[in-house]
mmCIF file with all atom_site columns, C-alpha atoms in Angstrom:
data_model
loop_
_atom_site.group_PDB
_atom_site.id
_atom_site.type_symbol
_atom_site.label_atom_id
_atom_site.label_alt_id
_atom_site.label_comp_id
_atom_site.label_asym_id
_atom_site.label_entity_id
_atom_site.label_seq_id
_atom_site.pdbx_PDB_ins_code
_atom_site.Cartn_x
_atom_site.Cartn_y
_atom_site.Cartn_z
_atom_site.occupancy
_atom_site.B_iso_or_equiv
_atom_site.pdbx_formal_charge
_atom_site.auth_seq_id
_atom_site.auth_comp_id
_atom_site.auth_asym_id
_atom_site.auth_atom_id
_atom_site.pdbx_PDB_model_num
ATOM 1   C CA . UNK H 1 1   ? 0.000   0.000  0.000   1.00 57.00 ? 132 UNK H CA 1
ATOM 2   C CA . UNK H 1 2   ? 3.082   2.487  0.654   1.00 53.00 ? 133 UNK H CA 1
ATOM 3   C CA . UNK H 1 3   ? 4.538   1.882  -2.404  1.00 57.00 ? 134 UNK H CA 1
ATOM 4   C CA . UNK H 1 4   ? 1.337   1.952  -4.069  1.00 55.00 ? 135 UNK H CA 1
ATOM 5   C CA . UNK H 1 5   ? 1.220   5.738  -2.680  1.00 54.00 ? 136 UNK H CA 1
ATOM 6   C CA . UNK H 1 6   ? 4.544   7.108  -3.020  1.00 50.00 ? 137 UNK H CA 1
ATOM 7   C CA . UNK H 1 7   ? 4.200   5.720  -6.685  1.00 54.00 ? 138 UNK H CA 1
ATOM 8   C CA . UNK H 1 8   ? 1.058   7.852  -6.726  1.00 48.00 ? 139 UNK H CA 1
ATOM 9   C CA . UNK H 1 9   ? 3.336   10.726 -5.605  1.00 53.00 ? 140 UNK H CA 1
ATOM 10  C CA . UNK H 1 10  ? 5.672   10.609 -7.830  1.00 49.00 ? 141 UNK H CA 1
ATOM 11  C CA . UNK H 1 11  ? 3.516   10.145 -11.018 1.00 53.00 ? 142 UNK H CA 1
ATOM 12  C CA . UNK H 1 12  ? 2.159   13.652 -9.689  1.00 57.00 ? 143 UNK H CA 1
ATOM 13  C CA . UNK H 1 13  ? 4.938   14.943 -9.219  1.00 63.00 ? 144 UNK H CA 1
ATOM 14  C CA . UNK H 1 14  ? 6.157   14.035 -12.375 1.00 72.00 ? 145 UNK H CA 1
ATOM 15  C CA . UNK H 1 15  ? 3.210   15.090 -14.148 1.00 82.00 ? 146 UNK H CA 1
ATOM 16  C CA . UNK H 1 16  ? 3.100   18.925 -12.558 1.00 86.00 ? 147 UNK H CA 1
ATOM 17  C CA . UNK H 1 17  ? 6.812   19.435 -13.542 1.00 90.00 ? 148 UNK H CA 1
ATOM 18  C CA . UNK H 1 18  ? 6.112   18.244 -16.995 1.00 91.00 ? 149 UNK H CA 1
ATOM 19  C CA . UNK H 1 19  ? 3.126   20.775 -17.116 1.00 91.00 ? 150 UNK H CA 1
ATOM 20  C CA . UNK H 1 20  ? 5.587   23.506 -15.820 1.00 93.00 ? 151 UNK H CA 1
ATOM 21  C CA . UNK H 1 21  ? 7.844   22.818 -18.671 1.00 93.00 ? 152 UNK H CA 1
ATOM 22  C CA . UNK H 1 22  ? 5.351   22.517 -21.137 1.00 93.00 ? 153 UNK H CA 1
ATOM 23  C CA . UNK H 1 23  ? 4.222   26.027 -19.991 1.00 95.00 ? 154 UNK H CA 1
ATOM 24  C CA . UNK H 1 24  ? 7.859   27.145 -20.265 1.00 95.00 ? 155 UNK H CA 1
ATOM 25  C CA . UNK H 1 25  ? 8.251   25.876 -23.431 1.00 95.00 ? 156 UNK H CA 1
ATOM 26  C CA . UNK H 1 26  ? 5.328   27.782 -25.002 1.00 96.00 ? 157 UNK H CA 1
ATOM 27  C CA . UNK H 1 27  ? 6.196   31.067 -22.549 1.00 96.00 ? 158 UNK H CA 1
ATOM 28  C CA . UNK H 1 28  ? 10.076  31.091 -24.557 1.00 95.00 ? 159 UNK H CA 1
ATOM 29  C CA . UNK H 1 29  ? 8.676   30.453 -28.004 1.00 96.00 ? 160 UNK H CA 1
ATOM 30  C CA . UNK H 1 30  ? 6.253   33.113 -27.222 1.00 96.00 ? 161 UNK H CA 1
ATOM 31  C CA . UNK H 1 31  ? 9.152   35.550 -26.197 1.00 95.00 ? 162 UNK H CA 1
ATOM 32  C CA . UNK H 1 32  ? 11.433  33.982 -29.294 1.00 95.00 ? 163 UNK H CA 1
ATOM 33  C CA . UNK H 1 33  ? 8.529   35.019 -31.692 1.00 94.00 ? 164 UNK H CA 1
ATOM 34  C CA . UNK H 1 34  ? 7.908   38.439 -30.325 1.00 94.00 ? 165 UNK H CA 1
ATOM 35  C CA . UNK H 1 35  ? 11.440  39.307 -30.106 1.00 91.00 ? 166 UNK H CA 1
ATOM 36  C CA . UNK H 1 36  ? 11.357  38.690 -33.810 1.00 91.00 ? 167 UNK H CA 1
ATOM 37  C CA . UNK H 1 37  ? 8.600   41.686 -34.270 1.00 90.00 ? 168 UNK H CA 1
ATOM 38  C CA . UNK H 1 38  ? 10.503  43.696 -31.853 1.00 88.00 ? 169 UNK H CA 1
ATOM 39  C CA . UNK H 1 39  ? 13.535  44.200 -33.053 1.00 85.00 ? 170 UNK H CA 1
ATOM 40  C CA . UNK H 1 40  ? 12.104  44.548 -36.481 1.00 84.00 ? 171 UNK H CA 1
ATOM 41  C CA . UNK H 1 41  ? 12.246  48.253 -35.784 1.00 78.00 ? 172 UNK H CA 1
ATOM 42  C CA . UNK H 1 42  ? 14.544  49.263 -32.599 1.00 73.00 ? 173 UNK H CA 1
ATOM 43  C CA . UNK H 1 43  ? 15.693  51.913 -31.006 1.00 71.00 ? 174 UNK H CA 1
ATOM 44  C CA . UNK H 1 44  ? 14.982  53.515 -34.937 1.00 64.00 ? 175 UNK H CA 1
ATOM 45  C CA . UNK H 1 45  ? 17.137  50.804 -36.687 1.00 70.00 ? 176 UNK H CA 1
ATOM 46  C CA . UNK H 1 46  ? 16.634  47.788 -38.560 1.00 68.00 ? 177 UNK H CA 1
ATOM 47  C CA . UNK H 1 47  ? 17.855  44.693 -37.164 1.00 73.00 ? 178 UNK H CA 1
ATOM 48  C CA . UNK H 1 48  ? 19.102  42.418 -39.513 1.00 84.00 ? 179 UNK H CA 1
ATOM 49  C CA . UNK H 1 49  ? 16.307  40.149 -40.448 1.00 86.00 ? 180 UNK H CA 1
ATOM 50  C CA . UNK H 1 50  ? 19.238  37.390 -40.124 1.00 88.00 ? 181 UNK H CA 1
ATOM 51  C CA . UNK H 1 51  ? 20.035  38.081 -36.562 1.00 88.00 ? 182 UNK H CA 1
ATOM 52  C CA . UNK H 1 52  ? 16.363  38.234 -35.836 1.00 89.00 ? 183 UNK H CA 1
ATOM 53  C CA . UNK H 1 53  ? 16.003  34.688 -37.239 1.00 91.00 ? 184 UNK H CA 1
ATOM 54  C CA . UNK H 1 54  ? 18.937  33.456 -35.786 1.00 93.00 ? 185 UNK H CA 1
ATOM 55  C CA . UNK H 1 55  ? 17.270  34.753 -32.666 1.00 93.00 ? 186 UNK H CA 1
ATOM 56  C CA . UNK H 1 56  ? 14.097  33.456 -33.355 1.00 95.00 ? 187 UNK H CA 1
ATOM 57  C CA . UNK H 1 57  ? 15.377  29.721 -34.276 1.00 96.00 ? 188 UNK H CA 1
ATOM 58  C CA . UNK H 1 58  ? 17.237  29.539 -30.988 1.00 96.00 ? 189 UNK H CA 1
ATOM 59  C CA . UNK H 1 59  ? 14.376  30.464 -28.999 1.00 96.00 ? 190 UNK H CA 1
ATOM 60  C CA . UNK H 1 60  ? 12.736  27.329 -30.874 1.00 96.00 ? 191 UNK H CA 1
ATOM 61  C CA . UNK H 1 61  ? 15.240  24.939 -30.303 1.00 96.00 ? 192 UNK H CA 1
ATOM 62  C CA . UNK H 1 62  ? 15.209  25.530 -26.655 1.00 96.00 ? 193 UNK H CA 1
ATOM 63  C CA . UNK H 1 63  ? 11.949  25.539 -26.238 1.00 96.00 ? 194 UNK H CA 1
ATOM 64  C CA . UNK H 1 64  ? 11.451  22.135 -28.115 1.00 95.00 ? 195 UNK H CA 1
ATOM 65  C CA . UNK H 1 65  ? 14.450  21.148 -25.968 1.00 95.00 ? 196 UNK H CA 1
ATOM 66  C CA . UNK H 1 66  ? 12.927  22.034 -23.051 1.00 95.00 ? 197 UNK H CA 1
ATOM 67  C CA . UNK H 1 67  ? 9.317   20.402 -24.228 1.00 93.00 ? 198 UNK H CA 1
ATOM 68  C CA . UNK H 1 68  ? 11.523  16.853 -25.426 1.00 94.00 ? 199 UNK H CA 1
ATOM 69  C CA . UNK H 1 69  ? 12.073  16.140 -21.612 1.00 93.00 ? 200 UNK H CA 1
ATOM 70  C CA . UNK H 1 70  ? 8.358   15.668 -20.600 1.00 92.00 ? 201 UNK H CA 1
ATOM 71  C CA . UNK H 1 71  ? 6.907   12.327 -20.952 1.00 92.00 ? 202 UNK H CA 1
ATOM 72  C CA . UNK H 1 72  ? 4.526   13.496 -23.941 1.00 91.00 ? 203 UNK H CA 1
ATOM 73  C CA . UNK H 1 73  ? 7.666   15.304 -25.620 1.00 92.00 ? 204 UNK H CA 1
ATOM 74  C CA . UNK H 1 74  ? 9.617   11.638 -25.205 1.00 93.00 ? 205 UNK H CA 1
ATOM 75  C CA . UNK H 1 75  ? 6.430   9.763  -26.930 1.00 93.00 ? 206 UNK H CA 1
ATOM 76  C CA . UNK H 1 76  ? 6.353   11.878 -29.390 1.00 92.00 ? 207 UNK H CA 1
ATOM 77  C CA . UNK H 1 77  ? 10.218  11.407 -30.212 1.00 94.00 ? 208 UNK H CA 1
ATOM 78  C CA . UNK H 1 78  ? 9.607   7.669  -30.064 1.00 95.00 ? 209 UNK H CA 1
ATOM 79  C CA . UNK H 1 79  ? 6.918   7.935  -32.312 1.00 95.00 ? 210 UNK H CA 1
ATOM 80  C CA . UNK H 1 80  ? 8.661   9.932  -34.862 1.00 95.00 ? 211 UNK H CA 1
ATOM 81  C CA . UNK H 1 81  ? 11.970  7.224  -34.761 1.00 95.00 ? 212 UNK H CA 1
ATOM 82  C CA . UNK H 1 82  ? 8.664   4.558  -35.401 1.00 95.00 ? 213 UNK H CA 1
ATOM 83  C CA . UNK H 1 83  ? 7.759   6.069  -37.802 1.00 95.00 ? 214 UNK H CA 1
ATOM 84  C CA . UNK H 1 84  ? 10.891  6.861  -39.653 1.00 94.00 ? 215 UNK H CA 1
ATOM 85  C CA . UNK H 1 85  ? 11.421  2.944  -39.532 1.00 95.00 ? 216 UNK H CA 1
ATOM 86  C CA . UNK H 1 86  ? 7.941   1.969  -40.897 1.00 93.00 ? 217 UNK H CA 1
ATOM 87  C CA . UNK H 1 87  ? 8.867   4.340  -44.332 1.00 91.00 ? 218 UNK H CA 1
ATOM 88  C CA . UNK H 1 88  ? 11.789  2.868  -44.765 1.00 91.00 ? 219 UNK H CA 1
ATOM 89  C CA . UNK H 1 89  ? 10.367  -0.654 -44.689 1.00 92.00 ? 220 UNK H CA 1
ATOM 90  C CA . UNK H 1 90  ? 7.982   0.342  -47.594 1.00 91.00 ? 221 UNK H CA 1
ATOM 91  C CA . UNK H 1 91  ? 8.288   -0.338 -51.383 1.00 91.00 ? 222 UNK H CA 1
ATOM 92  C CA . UNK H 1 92  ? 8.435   2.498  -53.208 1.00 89.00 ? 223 UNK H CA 1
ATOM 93  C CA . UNK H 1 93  ? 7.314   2.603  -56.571 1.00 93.00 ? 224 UNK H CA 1
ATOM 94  C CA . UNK H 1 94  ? 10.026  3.069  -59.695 1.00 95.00 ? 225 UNK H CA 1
ATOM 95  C CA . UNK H 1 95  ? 10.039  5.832  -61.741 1.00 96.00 ? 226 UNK H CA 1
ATOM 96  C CA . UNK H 1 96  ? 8.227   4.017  -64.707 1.00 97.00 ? 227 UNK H CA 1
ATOM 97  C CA . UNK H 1 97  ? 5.564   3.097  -62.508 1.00 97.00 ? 228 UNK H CA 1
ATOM 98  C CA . UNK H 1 98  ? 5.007   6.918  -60.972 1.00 97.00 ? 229 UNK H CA 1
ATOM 99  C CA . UNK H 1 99  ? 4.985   8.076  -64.692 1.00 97.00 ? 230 UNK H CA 1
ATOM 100 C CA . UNK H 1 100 ? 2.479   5.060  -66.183 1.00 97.00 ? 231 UNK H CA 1
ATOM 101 C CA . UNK H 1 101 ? 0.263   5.955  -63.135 1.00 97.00 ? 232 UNK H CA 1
ATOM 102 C CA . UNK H 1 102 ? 0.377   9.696  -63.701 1.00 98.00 ? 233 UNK H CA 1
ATOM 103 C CA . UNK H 1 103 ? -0.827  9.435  -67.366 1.00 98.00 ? 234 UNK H CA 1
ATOM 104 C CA . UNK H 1 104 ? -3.690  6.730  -66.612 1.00 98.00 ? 235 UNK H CA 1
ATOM 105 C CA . UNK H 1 105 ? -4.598  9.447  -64.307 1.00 98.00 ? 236 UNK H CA 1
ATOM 106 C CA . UNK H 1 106 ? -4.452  12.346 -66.227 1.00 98.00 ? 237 UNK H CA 1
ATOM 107 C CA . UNK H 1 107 ? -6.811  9.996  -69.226 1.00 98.00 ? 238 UNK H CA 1
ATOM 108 C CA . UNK H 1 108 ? -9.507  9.321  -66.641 1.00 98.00 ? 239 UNK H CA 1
ATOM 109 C CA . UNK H 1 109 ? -9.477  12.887 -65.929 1.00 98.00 ? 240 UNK H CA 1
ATOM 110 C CA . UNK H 1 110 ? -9.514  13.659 -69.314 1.00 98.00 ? 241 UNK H CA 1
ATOM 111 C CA . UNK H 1 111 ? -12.673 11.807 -70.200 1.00 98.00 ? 242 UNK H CA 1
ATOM 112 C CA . UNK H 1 112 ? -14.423 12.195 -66.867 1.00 98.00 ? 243 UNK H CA 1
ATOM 113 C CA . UNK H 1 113 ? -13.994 15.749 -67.641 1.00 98.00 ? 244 UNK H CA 1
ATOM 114 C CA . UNK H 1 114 ? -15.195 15.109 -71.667 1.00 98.00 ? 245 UNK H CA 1
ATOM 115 C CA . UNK H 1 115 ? -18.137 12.895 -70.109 1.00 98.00 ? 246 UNK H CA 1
ATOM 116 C CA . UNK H 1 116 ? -19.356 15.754 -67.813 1.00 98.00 ? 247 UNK H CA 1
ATOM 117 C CA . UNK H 1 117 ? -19.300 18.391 -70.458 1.00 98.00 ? 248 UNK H CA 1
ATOM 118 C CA . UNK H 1 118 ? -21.323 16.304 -72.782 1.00 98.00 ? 249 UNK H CA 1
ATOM 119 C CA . UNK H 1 119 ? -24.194 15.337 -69.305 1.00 98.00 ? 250 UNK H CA 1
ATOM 120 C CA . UNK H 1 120 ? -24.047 19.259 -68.579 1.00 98.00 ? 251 UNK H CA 1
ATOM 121 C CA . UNK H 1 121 ? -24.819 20.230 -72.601 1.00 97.00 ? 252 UNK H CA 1
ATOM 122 C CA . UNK H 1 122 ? -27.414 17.465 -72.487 1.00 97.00 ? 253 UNK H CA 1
ATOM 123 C CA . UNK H 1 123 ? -29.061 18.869 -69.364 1.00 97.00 ? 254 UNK H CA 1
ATOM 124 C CA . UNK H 1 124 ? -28.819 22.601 -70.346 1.00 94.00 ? 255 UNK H CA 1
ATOM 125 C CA . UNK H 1 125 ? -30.348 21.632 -73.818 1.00 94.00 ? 256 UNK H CA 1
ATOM 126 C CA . UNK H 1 126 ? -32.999 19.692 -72.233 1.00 94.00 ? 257 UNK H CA 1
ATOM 127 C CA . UNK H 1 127 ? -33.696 22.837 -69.772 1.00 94.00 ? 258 UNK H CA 1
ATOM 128 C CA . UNK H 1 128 ? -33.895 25.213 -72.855 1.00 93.00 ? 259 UNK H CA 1
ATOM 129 C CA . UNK H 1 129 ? -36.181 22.840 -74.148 1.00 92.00 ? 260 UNK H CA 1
ATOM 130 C CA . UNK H 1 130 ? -39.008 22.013 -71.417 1.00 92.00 ? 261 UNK H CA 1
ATOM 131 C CA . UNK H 1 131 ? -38.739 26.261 -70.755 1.00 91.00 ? 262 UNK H CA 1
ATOM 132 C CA . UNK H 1 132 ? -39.290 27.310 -74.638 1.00 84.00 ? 263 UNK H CA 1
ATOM 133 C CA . UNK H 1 133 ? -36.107 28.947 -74.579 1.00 71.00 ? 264 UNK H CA 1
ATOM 134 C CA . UNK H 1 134 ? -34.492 26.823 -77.707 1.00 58.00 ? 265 UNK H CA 1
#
């Protein structure tokens, strides 16, 4: 039953510091992005828009530093290394394949497209018609 608590505990604990640095995370990209705007004009200069970026991209990768060491931040990293593996099991097709597919695609268009001009001449014709307007 203790160990059943202080697990409790620390699952808590755990949890509130990963909502602290998920806060964190957001509050420094927030600052990163509105550094950007501010020193877009300062003091009556231009920045350099390189520096600013510069600026700005740090401010990301800390913050999505800071946001990789919660337990959601570390799923999602696992996730993205399973999925990395899963594309790289598939078969890709070869480029002869990509371009036969392309064309029987861009047929079908081509005579859905013929097809629903002829229906929509038919139709408007037979509107004309049933109105006495042809």
């Amino acid at each position: 039953m203790y160990q059943k608590i202080m697990s409790l505990k620390a699952e808590q604990q755990t949890s509130s510091l990963d909502t602290i640095k998920l806060i964190l995370a957001f509050v420094l990209l927030l600052v990163g992005i509105g550094g950007f705007y501010y020193f877009a004009t300062w003091k009556g200069e231009a920045v350099s828009v390189l520096i600013r970026v510069l600026g700005l991209l740090a401010f990301v990768a800390i913050a999505v530093t800071v946001a990789a060491t919660t337990e959601k931040g570390r799923g999602l990293i696992t996730f993205l290394k399973d999925s990395r593996m899963e594309v790289r099991k598939m078969v890709w097709p070869t480029r002869a394949e990509t371009m036969q597919t392309t064309l029987m695609v861009m047929v079908i268009v081509l005579l859905l497209s013929l097809f629903l001009w002829l229906v929509d001449m038919l139709l408007g014709w037979g509107v004309k018609t049933l109105l006495g307007g042809g």
